[in-house]
């Protein structure tokens, strides 16, 4: 049995492009039409149905909800914020507050305005300036009702897919470009951190808590050769730690937002840097159960990555953790086992603010389309009907009592 603290935040996360629908001014929308297998289309029509979805979250005893504000809606053109869209997001945040749900607001969750990507996206020297313009407008409009800000979701996952693997827009495959984009994302966060704190100060509001959502993976050597162990070390540094350390050095992070899903079984084919940094076991050596995307299910990994965060001496907030599966009993097992791992880390002295499951709803899973089912709530995409899954009800019990048997 584990008892979570009384003031713990419980809930689920979404992101704008994955649930809202008709996100027509974004680089992803354009890319889906041109190059992708799947198109986000109407997604979950959450843009219109948000109140109903938040009613469901509340009925499941959530007291917190993470969502993202869509940059391409707020700034459909360079330098021209849309008052209508800012009003929309004010209504969204108010709807959360009215239901007793603490909003955690992400500013960049993989998508960019089309005009921004046409100017070179995150490779552009002015990317920071453009992003800050959006941040200033959005935070200015929402600050009186928001305490938790996440500037950038999973910067390294984004860079990896968009600039190294080339499977997300803008489909680059270049370490040099990846490095440039990473630098711009990091400096944009640091400036945004200062800007957000400045806005709250000027308005005499209590200081907000600002972070990123950092995807952490449990890297493990497939066969423990020297080469594989070295590759694990490099990835632990390059993927898990470097970005966070940079923000800590700049004193630009108030808590550590963690997204955790899986482990990565490292098997480097050669000593070349590409192999050391990217290769994973392709021979099916993993004996762990997997989700429907083939990701290993490994709660122990959550415990391990969390313990490594203790050195930062900052509170941690789990901003995403979840499973896509057709077997809902497995979803509940997944949640339970990961919460137990989280509890163990807390018993070992880690300070944790909350746990948000990914995701509230089934949704558009990027280049994988609508097949993966991550939701606590099932979505029928033909009718837009919602159906609460049994796992959501089990989780709701924990949200209510803070108790895990
Ligand atoms: C994370 C993303 C989120 C979702 C989950 C499954 O990497 O932040 O948008 O796609 O994976």
PDB file of C-alpha atoms and ligand atoms in Angstrom, residues 14-15 18 66 109-110 153-154 157 161 168 213 215 259 261 293 295 320 322 358 363-366 374, ligand 1:
ATOM      1  CA  UNK A  14      -3.568  16.200 -23.962  1.00  0.00           C
ATOM      2  CA  UNK A  15      -2.034  18.411 -26.632  1.00  0.00           C
ATOM      3  CA  UNK A  18      -3.823  15.722 -31.119  1.00  0.00           C
ATOM      4  CA  UNK A  66      -2.469  19.428 -18.844  1.00  0.00           C
ATOM      5  CA  UNK A 109       3.874  20.667 -28.239  1.00  0.00           C
ATOM      6  CA  UNK A 110       5.570  19.663 -31.528  1.00  0.00           C
ATOM      7  CA  UNK A 153       7.242  19.510 -24.748  1.00  0.00           C
ATOM      8  CA  UNK A 154       9.997  16.919 -25.147  1.00  0.00           C
ATOM      9  CA  UNK A 157      12.058  13.795 -28.881  1.00  0.00           C
ATOM     10  CA  UNK A 161      12.077  12.820 -35.001  1.00  0.00           C
ATOM     11  CA  UNK A 168       8.280  14.406 -38.677  1.00  0.00           C
ATOM     12  CA  UNK A 213       8.247  18.321 -20.243  1.00  0.00           C
ATOM     13  CA  UNK A 215      10.991  12.749 -21.960  1.00  0.00           C
ATOM     14  CA  UNK A 259       7.303  12.230 -19.476  1.00  0.00           C
ATOM     15  CA  UNK A 261       6.954   5.686 -21.351  1.00  0.00           C
ATOM     16  CA  UNK A 293       3.446   0.438 -30.798  1.00  0.00           C
ATOM     17  CA  UNK A 295       7.403  -0.062 -26.757  1.00  0.00           C
ATOM     18  CA  UNK A 320       2.919  12.141 -19.133  1.00  0.00           C
ATOM     19  CA  UNK A 322       0.681   6.031 -20.455  1.00  0.00           C
ATOM     20  CA  UNK A 358      -1.328  10.295 -21.123  1.00  0.00           C
ATOM     21  CA  UNK A 363      -6.251  10.896 -29.945  1.00  0.00           C
ATOM     22  CA  UNK A 364      -4.143  11.556 -33.032  1.00  0.00           C
ATOM     23  CA  UNK A 365      -0.776   9.910 -32.347  1.00  0.00           C
ATOM     24  CA  UNK A 366       1.352  11.954 -34.777  1.00  0.00           C
ATOM     25  CA  UNK A 374      -3.854   5.801 -25.192  1.00  0.00           C
TER      26      UNK A 374
HETATM   27  C1  LIG B   1       4.839  11.698 -26.160  1.00  0.00           C
HETATM   28  C2  LIG B   1       4.193  12.970 -26.694  1.00  0.00           C
HETATM   29  C3  LIG B   1       2.686  12.908 -26.727  1.00  0.00           C
HETATM   30  C4  LIG B   1       2.182  11.555 -27.162  1.00  0.00           C
HETATM   31  C5  LIG B   1       2.843  10.453 -26.385  1.00  0.00           C
HETATM   32  C6  LIG B   1       2.367   9.076 -26.727  1.00  0.00           C
HETATM   33  O1  LIG B   1       6.139  11.611 -26.613  1.00  0.00           O
HETATM   34  O2  LIG B   1       4.559  14.070 -25.915  1.00  0.00           O
HETATM   35  O3  LIG B   1       2.244  13.935 -27.559  1.00  0.00           O
HETATM   36  O4  LIG B   1       2.331  11.425 -28.513  1.00  0.00           O
HETATM   37  O5  LIG B   1       4.231  10.514 -26.565  1.00  0.00           O
END
